[in-house]
């Protein structure tokens, strides 16, 4: 079985068994078809660890579109774009204006310039420079949750920070990261986000000549929406498959040269896709 399957099943079962039900409480999300409140069963402070040296953390209970996940992570951290016309999927269409902009969030914040030690840079360039010149720094991170931009952004960031940390394994440096997420819809986004940030970690490690190590995923509010409960219950009963083999084109040494075509996937066997998942807004 994929280790990601194991963690997904354990997390979902714990939420269903021990979580807090928000039914009847004041909540923000609504179901767009009825306008009713979208309640959840939630668990606080979920921590999952994935070791990329052992396997790629893709669930096999249902398929994750890894190419689309990679495209979105390139859109945010490489293109630093806030316009859906630069994205090859329709994930963000509901949050975009008539020009395709999602406002001052995600890629906009990553690409926002600031002065660090007398030089202009942005969050991603800062990370790449620090890992190259000062890999054992304990201050290498990105953070998209910037209060001054929340009022004009299409959506407050869910996955909001990556903190990078370098260790050593023999004569090679290992790049690890902590992904902080304020909110996680387990059915629609968990497998997607884990794969995205595993790929980001792999990219950053490769261009710095490092081995991708552990991705630690910290979720403040891990939840299952009321309408998703039957789908989750069915999903966690499914048969698991071995994790797929996933790698990046080893010839790419520049972070800004990666394309979706540089992502290679083999032996990704999965369960049937779940269709028509209702999404609260």
PDB file of C-alpha atoms in Angstrom:
ATOM      1  CA  UNK A   1       0.000   0.000   0.000  1.00  0.00           C
ATOM      2  CA  UNK A   2       1.038   3.587  -0.528  1.00  0.00           C
ATOM      3  CA  UNK A   3       2.095   5.138   2.780  1.00  0.00           C
ATOM      4  CA  UNK A   4       0.020   8.176   1.783  1.00  0.00           C
ATOM      5  CA  UNK A   5      -3.039   5.893   1.678  1.00  0.00           C
ATOM      6  CA  UNK A   6      -2.302   4.703   5.201  1.00  0.00           C
ATOM      7  CA  UNK A   7      -2.045   8.243   6.585  1.00  0.00           C
ATOM      8  CA  UNK A   8      -5.106   9.406   4.678  1.00  0.00           C
ATOM      9  CA  UNK A   9      -7.239   6.565   6.018  1.00  0.00           C
ATOM     10  CA  UNK A  10      -6.001   7.031   9.592  1.00  0.00           C
ATOM     11  CA  UNK A  11      -6.578  10.786   9.511  1.00  0.00           C
ATOM     12  CA  UNK A  12     -10.081  10.510   8.054  1.00  0.00           C
ATOM     13  CA  UNK A  13     -11.101   7.767  10.469  1.00  0.00           C
ATOM     14  CA  UNK A  14      -9.827   9.811  13.407  1.00  0.00           C
ATOM     15  CA  UNK A  15     -11.834  12.829  12.239  1.00  0.00           C
ATOM     16  CA  UNK A  16     -15.004  10.768  11.861  1.00  0.00           C
ATOM     17  CA  UNK A  17     -14.545   9.011  15.212  1.00  0.00           C
ATOM     18  CA  UNK A  18     -13.107  11.726  17.433  1.00  0.00           C
ATOM     19  CA  UNK A  19     -13.697  15.008  15.635  1.00  0.00           C
ATOM     20  CA  UNK A  20     -15.866  18.005  16.533  1.00  0.00           C
ATOM     21  CA  UNK A  21     -19.112  18.427  14.580  1.00  0.00           C
ATOM     22  CA  UNK A  22     -19.831  22.080  13.724  1.00  0.00           C
ATOM     23  CA  UNK A  23     -23.491  21.489  12.826  1.00  0.00           C
ATOM     24  CA  UNK A  24     -25.609  24.340  14.174  1.00  0.00           C
ATOM     25  CA  UNK A  25     -22.594  26.571  14.808  1.00  0.00           C
ATOM     26  CA  UNK A  26     -21.777  29.815  13.000  1.00  0.00           C
ATOM     27  CA  UNK A  27     -19.681  28.868   9.967  1.00  0.00           C
ATOM     28  CA  UNK A  28     -18.600  30.806   6.876  1.00  0.00           C
ATOM     29  CA  UNK A  29     -18.863  28.253   3.982  1.00  0.00           C
ATOM     30  CA  UNK A  30     -22.135  27.717   2.122  1.00  0.00           C
ATOM     31  CA  UNK A  31     -23.385  25.128  -0.345  1.00  0.00           C
ATOM     32  CA  UNK A  32     -23.786  27.104  -3.573  1.00  0.00           C
ATOM     33  CA  UNK A  33     -26.854  25.170  -4.781  1.00  0.00           C
ATOM     34  CA  UNK A  34     -28.983  25.886  -1.692  1.00  0.00           C
ATOM     35  CA  UNK A  35     -27.178  28.611   0.233  1.00  0.00           C
ATOM     36  CA  UNK A  36     -27.258  26.386   3.327  1.00  0.00           C
ATOM     37  CA  UNK A  37     -24.369  26.396   5.787  1.00  0.00           C
ATOM     38  CA  UNK A  38     -21.712  23.803   4.961  1.00  0.00           C
ATOM     39  CA  UNK A  39     -20.895  22.104   8.259  1.00  0.00           C
ATOM     40  CA  UNK A  40     -17.871  19.919   8.940  1.00  0.00           C
ATOM     41  CA  UNK A  41     -16.498  17.316  11.301  1.00  0.00           C
ATOM     42  CA  UNK A  42     -13.072  18.636  12.208  1.00  0.00           C
ATOM     43  CA  UNK A  43      -9.907  17.666  14.013  1.00  0.00           C
ATOM     44  CA  UNK A  44      -7.308  20.110  15.294  1.00  0.00           C
ATOM     45  CA  UNK A  45      -3.564  19.847  14.797  1.00  0.00           C
ATOM     46  CA  UNK A  46      -3.023  16.940  12.401  1.00  0.00           C
ATOM     47  CA  UNK A  47       0.645  16.207  11.675  1.00  0.00           C
ATOM     48  CA  UNK A  48       1.670  13.800   8.912  1.00  0.00           C
ATOM     49  CA  UNK A  49       5.226  12.993   7.816  1.00  0.00           C
ATOM     50  CA  UNK A  50       6.196  11.782   4.344  1.00  0.00           C
ATOM     51  CA  UNK A  51       9.729  10.593   3.525  1.00  0.00           C
ATOM     52  CA  UNK A  52      10.370  11.225  -0.157  1.00  0.00           C
ATOM     53  CA  UNK A  53      13.479   9.043  -0.018  1.00  0.00           C
ATOM     54  CA  UNK A  54      11.190   6.043   0.435  1.00  0.00           C
ATOM     55  CA  UNK A  55       8.304   6.794  -1.952  1.00  0.00           C
ATOM     56  CA  UNK A  56       6.307   9.548  -3.559  1.00  0.00           C
ATOM     57  CA  UNK A  57       3.311  10.430  -1.309  1.00  0.00           C
ATOM     58  CA  UNK A  58       0.443   9.965  -3.745  1.00  0.00           C
ATOM     59  CA  UNK A  59      -2.739   8.298  -2.566  1.00  0.00           C
ATOM     60  CA  UNK A  60      -3.934   5.421  -4.752  1.00  0.00           C
ATOM     61  CA  UNK A  61      -7.469   5.144  -3.354  1.00  0.00           C
ATOM     62  CA  UNK A  62      -8.424   7.516  -6.155  1.00  0.00           C
ATOM     63  CA  UNK A  63      -6.317   9.260  -8.752  1.00  0.00           C
ATOM     64  CA  UNK A  64      -4.589  12.583  -8.190  1.00  0.00           C
ATOM     65  CA  UNK A  65      -3.969  14.461 -11.436  1.00  0.00           C
ATOM     66  CA  UNK A  66      -0.268  14.935 -10.796  1.00  0.00           C
ATOM     67  CA  UNK A  67       0.356  16.931 -13.961  1.00  0.00           C
ATOM     68  CA  UNK A  68      -2.357  19.444 -13.029  1.00  0.00           C
ATOM     69  CA  UNK A  69      -1.084  19.591  -9.437  1.00  0.00           C
ATOM     70  CA  UNK A  70       2.423  20.313 -10.723  1.00  0.00           C
ATOM     71  CA  UNK A  71       1.098  22.956 -13.107  1.00  0.00           C
ATOM     72  CA  UNK A  72      -0.591  24.799 -10.238  1.00  0.00           C
ATOM     73  CA  UNK A  73       2.535  24.724  -8.063  1.00  0.00           C
ATOM     74  CA  UNK A  74       4.570  26.117 -10.994  1.00  0.00           C
ATOM     75  CA  UNK A  75       1.897  28.804 -11.427  1.00  0.00           C
ATOM     76  CA  UNK A  76       2.313  29.922  -7.812  1.00  0.00           C
ATOM     77  CA  UNK A  77       6.020  29.536  -7.071  1.00  0.00           C
ATOM     78  CA  UNK A  78       7.697  29.695 -10.470  1.00  0.00           C
ATOM     79  CA  UNK A  79       5.475  31.955 -12.592  1.00  0.00           C
ATOM     80  CA  UNK A  80       4.391  33.830  -9.450  1.00  0.00           C
ATOM     81  CA  UNK A  81       1.140  34.522 -11.233  1.00  0.00           C
ATOM     82  CA  UNK A  82      -2.245  35.548  -9.918  1.00  0.00           C
ATOM     83  CA  UNK A  83      -3.980  35.202 -13.282  1.00  0.00           C
ATOM     84  CA  UNK A  84      -5.856  32.055 -14.279  1.00  0.00           C
ATOM     85  CA  UNK A  85      -4.912  32.621 -17.925  1.00  0.00           C
ATOM     86  CA  UNK A  86      -1.428  31.417 -16.937  1.00  0.00           C
ATOM     87  CA  UNK A  87      -2.879  28.189 -15.502  1.00  0.00           C
ATOM     88  CA  UNK A  88      -3.859  25.134 -17.541  1.00  0.00           C
ATOM     89  CA  UNK A  89      -6.832  24.123 -15.406  1.00  0.00           C
ATOM     90  CA  UNK A  90     -10.051  25.677 -14.142  1.00  0.00           C
ATOM     91  CA  UNK A  91      -9.406  25.215 -10.413  1.00  0.00           C
ATOM     92  CA  UNK A  92      -9.374  28.935  -9.698  1.00  0.00           C
ATOM     93  CA  UNK A  93     -12.097  30.119 -12.065  1.00  0.00           C
ATOM     94  CA  UNK A  94     -14.621  30.797  -9.270  1.00  0.00           C
ATOM     95  CA  UNK A  95     -12.253  33.236  -7.554  1.00  0.00           C
ATOM     96  CA  UNK A  96     -11.110  35.192 -10.620  1.00  0.00           C
ATOM     97  CA  UNK A  97     -12.422  38.528 -11.872  1.00  0.00           C
ATOM     98  CA  UNK A  98     -13.365  39.352 -15.468  1.00  0.00           C
ATOM     99  CA  UNK A  99      -9.666  39.738 -16.343  1.00  0.00           C
ATOM    100  CA  UNK A 100      -8.674  36.411 -14.819  1.00  0.00           C
ATOM    101  CA  UNK A 101      -7.019  37.869 -11.731  1.00  0.00           C
ATOM    102  CA  UNK A 102      -7.424  36.336  -8.258  1.00  0.00           C
ATOM    103  CA  UNK A 103      -6.013  39.499  -6.701  1.00  0.00           C
ATOM    104  CA  UNK A 104      -3.266  39.867  -4.132  1.00  0.00           C
ATOM    105  CA  UNK A 105      -2.898  36.241  -3.074  1.00  0.00           C
ATOM    106  CA  UNK A 106      -0.845  33.124  -3.800  1.00  0.00           C
ATOM    107  CA  UNK A 107       1.558  33.827  -6.707  1.00  0.00           C
ATOM    108  CA  UNK A 108       1.219  37.572  -6.267  1.00  0.00           C
ATOM    109  CA  UNK A 109       2.508  37.350  -2.698  1.00  0.00           C
ATOM    110  CA  UNK A 110       5.363  34.964  -3.601  1.00  0.00           C
ATOM    111  CA  UNK A 111       6.535  37.369  -6.305  1.00  0.00           C
ATOM    112  CA  UNK A 112       6.091  40.559  -4.273  1.00  0.00           C
ATOM    113  CA  UNK A 113       9.443  42.328  -4.113  1.00  0.00           C
ATOM    114  CA  UNK A 114      11.147  43.356  -0.881  1.00  0.00           C
ATOM    115  CA  UNK A 115      14.604  44.508   0.179  1.00  0.00           C
ATOM    116  CA  UNK A 116      16.821  41.990   1.989  1.00  0.00           C
ATOM    117  CA  UNK A 117      20.277  43.162   3.077  1.00  0.00           C
ATOM    118  CA  UNK A 118      20.252  45.942   0.495  1.00  0.00           C
ATOM    119  CA  UNK A 119      19.132  43.818  -2.468  1.00  0.00           C
ATOM    120  CA  UNK A 120      15.722  43.467  -4.069  1.00  0.00           C
ATOM    121  CA  UNK A 121      14.325  39.945  -4.089  1.00  0.00           C
ATOM    122  CA  UNK A 122      11.086  37.995  -3.650  1.00  0.00           C
ATOM    123  CA  UNK A 123      10.141  35.062  -1.432  1.00  0.00           C
ATOM    124  CA  UNK A 124      11.069  32.243  -3.830  1.00  0.00           C
ATOM    125  CA  UNK A 125      14.330  33.847  -4.941  1.00  0.00           C
ATOM    126  CA  UNK A 126      15.191  34.402  -1.276  1.00  0.00           C
ATOM    127  CA  UNK A 127      14.720  30.668  -0.573  1.00  0.00           C
ATOM    128  CA  UNK A 128      16.822  29.605  -3.556  1.00  0.00           C
ATOM    129  CA  UNK A 129      19.618  32.043  -2.706  1.00  0.00           C
ATOM    130  CA  UNK A 130      19.734  31.067   0.967  1.00  0.00           C
ATOM    131  CA  UNK A 131      19.830  27.339   0.208  1.00  0.00           C
ATOM    132  CA  UNK A 132      22.706  27.944  -2.189  1.00  0.00           C
ATOM    133  CA  UNK A 133      24.762  30.256   0.010  1.00  0.00           C
ATOM    134  CA  UNK A 134      23.667  29.463   3.576  1.00  0.00           C
ATOM    135  CA  UNK A 135      21.979  26.028   3.572  1.00  0.00           C
ATOM    136  CA  UNK A 136      22.074  25.532   7.345  1.00  0.00           C
ATOM    137  CA  UNK A 137      20.158  28.744   7.993  1.00  0.00           C
ATOM    138  CA  UNK A 138      17.072  28.295  10.150  1.00  0.00           C
ATOM    139  CA  UNK A 139      15.320  31.219   8.438  1.00  0.00           C
ATOM    140  CA  UNK A 140      14.565  29.793   4.996  1.00  0.00           C
ATOM    141  CA  UNK A 141      10.839  30.004   4.382  1.00  0.00           C
ATOM    142  CA  UNK A 142       7.985  31.404   2.313  1.00  0.00           C
ATOM    143  CA  UNK A 143       4.788  32.759   3.867  1.00  0.00           C
ATOM    144  CA  UNK A 144       1.747  33.678   1.793  1.00  0.00           C
ATOM    145  CA  UNK A 145      -0.426  34.721   4.734  1.00  0.00           C
ATOM    146  CA  UNK A 146       0.216  38.465   4.569  1.00  0.00           C
ATOM    147  CA  UNK A 147      -2.466  40.474   6.358  1.00  0.00           C
ATOM    148  CA  UNK A 148      -2.040  43.598   4.254  1.00  0.00           C
ATOM    149  CA  UNK A 149      -3.132  41.664   1.153  1.00  0.00           C
ATOM    150  CA  UNK A 150      -6.047  39.647   2.527  1.00  0.00           C
ATOM    151  CA  UNK A 151      -8.687  42.282   1.763  1.00  0.00           C
ATOM    152  CA  UNK A 152      -7.821  42.331  -1.948  1.00  0.00           C
ATOM    153  CA  UNK A 153      -7.100  38.653  -2.526  1.00  0.00           C
ATOM    154  CA  UNK A 154      -9.597  36.232  -4.012  1.00  0.00           C
ATOM    155  CA  UNK A 155      -9.016  33.633  -1.285  1.00  0.00           C
ATOM    156  CA  UNK A 156      -7.042  33.506   1.941  1.00  0.00           C
ATOM    157  CA  UNK A 157      -4.241  30.953   1.396  1.00  0.00           C
ATOM    158  CA  UNK A 158      -4.912  27.501   2.825  1.00  0.00           C
ATOM    159  CA  UNK A 159      -1.390  26.093   2.436  1.00  0.00           C
ATOM    160  CA  UNK A 160       0.400  29.238   3.535  1.00  0.00           C
ATOM    161  CA  UNK A 161       4.008  28.538   4.495  1.00  0.00           C
ATOM    162  CA  UNK A 162       6.952  26.300   3.678  1.00  0.00           C
ATOM    163  CA  UNK A 163       9.911  26.184   6.045  1.00  0.00           C
ATOM    164  CA  UNK A 164      13.012  24.528   4.582  1.00  0.00           C
ATOM    165  CA  UNK A 165      15.647  22.758   6.665  1.00  0.00           C
ATOM    166  CA  UNK A 166      18.817  21.000   5.528  1.00  0.00           C
ATOM    167  CA  UNK A 167      20.305  17.885   7.125  1.00  0.00           C
ATOM    168  CA  UNK A 168      23.109  15.574   6.033  1.00  0.00           C
ATOM    169  CA  UNK A 169      23.069  11.955   4.926  1.00  0.00           C
ATOM    170  CA  UNK A 170      26.603  10.693   4.408  1.00  0.00           C
ATOM    171  CA  UNK A 171      28.265  13.055   1.949  1.00  0.00           C
ATOM    172  CA  UNK A 172      24.989  14.465   0.602  1.00  0.00           C
ATOM    173  CA  UNK A 173      22.763  17.259   1.830  1.00  0.00           C
ATOM    174  CA  UNK A 174      19.082  16.456   2.396  1.00  0.00           C
ATOM    175  CA  UNK A 175      16.370  19.075   1.971  1.00  0.00           C
ATOM    176  CA  UNK A 176      13.366  18.769   4.285  1.00  0.00           C
ATOM    177  CA  UNK A 177      10.361  21.048   4.671  1.00  0.00           C
ATOM    178  CA  UNK A 178       7.409  21.790   6.911  1.00  0.00           C
ATOM    179  CA  UNK A 179       4.184  22.692   5.123  1.00  0.00           C
ATOM    180  CA  UNK A 180       1.782  24.671   7.298  1.00  0.00           C
ATOM    181  CA  UNK A 181      -1.879  24.660   6.340  1.00  0.00           C
ATOM    182  CA  UNK A 182      -4.581  26.567   8.211  1.00  0.00           C
ATOM    183  CA  UNK A 183      -7.478  24.578   6.710  1.00  0.00           C
ATOM    184  CA  UNK A 184      -7.785  21.286   4.810  1.00  0.00           C
ATOM    185  CA  UNK A 185     -10.820  19.828   3.047  1.00  0.00           C
ATOM    186  CA  UNK A 186      -9.775  16.175   3.312  1.00  0.00           C
ATOM    187  CA  UNK A 187     -11.770  14.867   0.361  1.00  0.00           C
ATOM    188  CA  UNK A 188     -11.092  17.501  -2.274  1.00  0.00           C
ATOM    189  CA  UNK A 189      -7.634  18.746  -1.332  1.00  0.00           C
ATOM    190  CA  UNK A 190      -5.556  16.503   0.930  1.00  0.00           C
ATOM    191  CA  UNK A 191      -4.026  14.213  -1.690  1.00  0.00           C
ATOM    192  CA  UNK A 192      -3.646  17.151  -4.076  1.00  0.00           C
ATOM    193  CA  UNK A 193      -1.791  19.423  -1.652  1.00  0.00           C
ATOM    194  CA  UNK A 194       0.546  16.709  -0.377  1.00  0.00           C
ATOM    195  CA  UNK A 195       1.612  15.842  -3.933  1.00  0.00           C
ATOM    196  CA  UNK A 196       2.009  19.498  -4.895  1.00  0.00           C
ATOM    197  CA  UNK A 197       4.345  20.335  -2.062  1.00  0.00           C
ATOM    198  CA  UNK A 198       6.273  17.092  -2.430  1.00  0.00           C
ATOM    199  CA  UNK A 199       6.947  18.155  -6.024  1.00  0.00           C
ATOM    200  CA  UNK A 200       7.951  21.648  -4.911  1.00  0.00           C
ATOM    201  CA  UNK A 201      10.377  20.116  -2.418  1.00  0.00           C
ATOM    202  CA  UNK A 202      11.786  17.863  -5.159  1.00  0.00           C
ATOM    203  CA  UNK A 203      12.304  20.843  -7.487  1.00  0.00           C
ATOM    204  CA  UNK A 204      14.054  22.973  -4.901  1.00  0.00           C
ATOM    205  CA  UNK A 205      16.251  20.063  -3.789  1.00  0.00           C
ATOM    206  CA  UNK A 206      17.274  19.184  -7.336  1.00  0.00           C
ATOM    207  CA  UNK A 207      18.380  22.671  -8.348  1.00  0.00           C
ATOM    208  CA  UNK A 208      20.484  22.873  -5.182  1.00  0.00           C
ATOM    209  CA  UNK A 209      22.109  19.458  -5.629  1.00  0.00           C
ATOM    210  CA  UNK A 210      20.328  18.029  -2.588  1.00  0.00           C
ATOM    211  CA  UNK A 211      18.249  14.913  -1.887  1.00  0.00           C
ATOM    212  CA  UNK A 212      14.537  15.511  -1.169  1.00  0.00           C
ATOM    213  CA  UNK A 213      13.923  14.230   2.352  1.00  0.00           C
ATOM    214  CA  UNK A 214      10.941  14.647   4.682  1.00  0.00           C
ATOM    215  CA  UNK A 215       7.829  16.685   4.048  1.00  0.00           C
ATOM    216  CA  UNK A 216       6.056  17.357   7.339  1.00  0.00           C
ATOM    217  CA  UNK A 217       2.456  18.453   6.789  1.00  0.00           C
ATOM    218  CA  UNK A 218       0.845  20.352   9.663  1.00  0.00           C
ATOM    219  CA  UNK A 219      -2.903  20.996   9.366  1.00  0.00           C
ATOM    220  CA  UNK A 220      -4.528  23.309  11.899  1.00  0.00           C
ATOM    221  CA  UNK A 221      -8.114  22.401  10.926  1.00  0.00           C
ATOM    222  CA  UNK A 222      -8.481  19.081   9.087  1.00  0.00           C
ATOM    223  CA  UNK A 223     -12.124  18.578   8.207  1.00  0.00           C
ATOM    224  CA  UNK A 224     -14.692  16.539   6.320  1.00  0.00           C
ATOM    225  CA  UNK A 225     -17.769  18.374   5.028  1.00  0.00           C
ATOM    226  CA  UNK A 226     -21.182  16.959   5.930  1.00  0.00           C
ATOM    227  CA  UNK A 227     -21.987  16.123   2.303  1.00  0.00           C
ATOM    228  CA  UNK A 228     -18.614  14.370   1.925  1.00  0.00           C
ATOM    229  CA  UNK A 229     -19.006  11.908   4.798  1.00  0.00           C
ATOM    230  CA  UNK A 230     -20.522   9.045   2.733  1.00  0.00           C
ATOM    231  CA  UNK A 231     -17.832   9.518   0.059  1.00  0.00           C
ATOM    232  CA  UNK A 232     -15.056   9.417   2.646  1.00  0.00           C
ATOM    233  CA  UNK A 233     -16.548   6.341   4.308  1.00  0.00           C
ATOM    234  CA  UNK A 234     -16.587   4.552   0.960  1.00  0.00           C
ATOM    235  CA  UNK A 235     -13.101   5.782   0.030  1.00  0.00           C
ATOM    236  CA  UNK A 236     -11.370   4.535   3.170  1.00  0.00           C
ATOM    237  CA  UNK A 237     -12.778   1.047   2.578  1.00  0.00           C
ATOM    238  CA  UNK A 238     -11.094   0.800  -0.806  1.00  0.00           C
ATOM    239  CA  UNK A 239      -8.138  -1.390  -1.720  1.00  0.00           C
ATOM    240  CA  UNK A 240      -4.749   0.310  -1.717  1.00  0.00           C
ATOM    241  CA  UNK A 241      -2.037   0.031  -4.378  1.00  0.00           C
ATOM    242  CA  UNK A 242       1.733   0.596  -4.281  1.00  0.00           C
ATOM    243  CA  UNK A 243       2.905   4.189  -4.567  1.00  0.00           C
ATOM    244  CA  UNK A 244       3.747   5.364  -8.086  1.00  0.00           C
ATOM    245  CA  UNK A 245       7.265   6.120  -9.260  1.00  0.00           C
ATOM    246  CA  UNK A 246       7.569   9.862  -9.736  1.00  0.00           C
ATOM    247  CA  UNK A 247      10.649  11.807 -10.784  1.00  0.00           C
ATOM    248  CA  UNK A 248      11.715  15.056 -12.415  1.00  0.00           C
ATOM    249  CA  UNK A 249      13.895  15.525 -15.466  1.00  0.00           C
ATOM    250  CA  UNK A 250      17.396  15.365 -13.905  1.00  0.00           C
ATOM    251  CA  UNK A 251      18.824  17.685 -16.574  1.00  0.00           C
ATOM    252  CA  UNK A 252      16.925  20.686 -15.183  1.00  0.00           C
ATOM    253  CA  UNK A 253      19.208  22.633 -12.835  1.00  0.00           C
ATOM    254  CA  UNK A 254      17.390  25.977 -12.873  1.00  0.00           C
ATOM    255  CA  UNK A 255      14.167  26.281 -10.851  1.00  0.00           C
ATOM    256  CA  UNK A 256      12.694  28.587 -13.487  1.00  0.00           C
ATOM    257  CA  UNK A 257      13.260  26.114 -16.321  1.00  0.00           C
ATOM    258  CA  UNK A 258      10.956  23.334 -15.073  1.00  0.00           C
ATOM    259  CA  UNK A 259       7.854  22.628 -17.153  1.00  0.00           C
ATOM    260  CA  UNK A 260       5.013  20.161 -16.681  1.00  0.00           C
ATOM    261  CA  UNK A 261       6.724  17.935 -19.263  1.00  0.00           C
ATOM    262  CA  UNK A 262       9.635  17.471 -16.847  1.00  0.00           C
ATOM    263  CA  UNK A 263       7.386  15.480 -14.497  1.00  0.00           C
ATOM    264  CA  UNK A 264       7.484  11.726 -15.106  1.00  0.00           C
ATOM    265  CA  UNK A 265       5.061   9.208 -13.591  1.00  0.00           C
ATOM    266  CA  UNK A 266       5.123   5.414 -13.782  1.00  0.00           C
ATOM    267  CA  UNK A 267       2.988   2.612 -12.368  1.00  0.00           C
ATOM    268  CA  UNK A 268       0.248   4.804 -10.946  1.00  0.00           C
ATOM    269  CA  UNK A 269      -2.588   2.350 -10.337  1.00  0.00           C
ATOM    270  CA  UNK A 270      -5.596   3.784  -8.521  1.00  0.00           C
ATOM    271  CA  UNK A 271      -9.186   3.224  -7.556  1.00  0.00           C
ATOM    272  CA  UNK A 272     -12.067   4.767  -9.466  1.00  0.00           C
ATOM    273  CA  UNK A 273     -12.286   8.539  -9.467  1.00  0.00           C
ATOM    274  CA  UNK A 274     -15.042  10.142  -7.379  1.00  0.00           C
ATOM    275  CA  UNK A 275     -17.077  12.466  -9.572  1.00  0.00           C
ATOM    276  CA  UNK A 276     -19.320  15.445  -8.863  1.00  0.00           C
ATOM    277  CA  UNK A 277     -17.864  16.241  -5.446  1.00  0.00           C
ATOM    278  CA  UNK A 278     -19.818  19.201  -4.011  1.00  0.00           C
ATOM    279  CA  UNK A 279     -17.546  22.124  -3.133  1.00  0.00           C
ATOM    280  CA  UNK A 280     -18.478  24.614  -0.426  1.00  0.00           C
ATOM    281  CA  UNK A 281     -17.657  28.273  -1.022  1.00  0.00           C
TER     282      UNK A 281
END
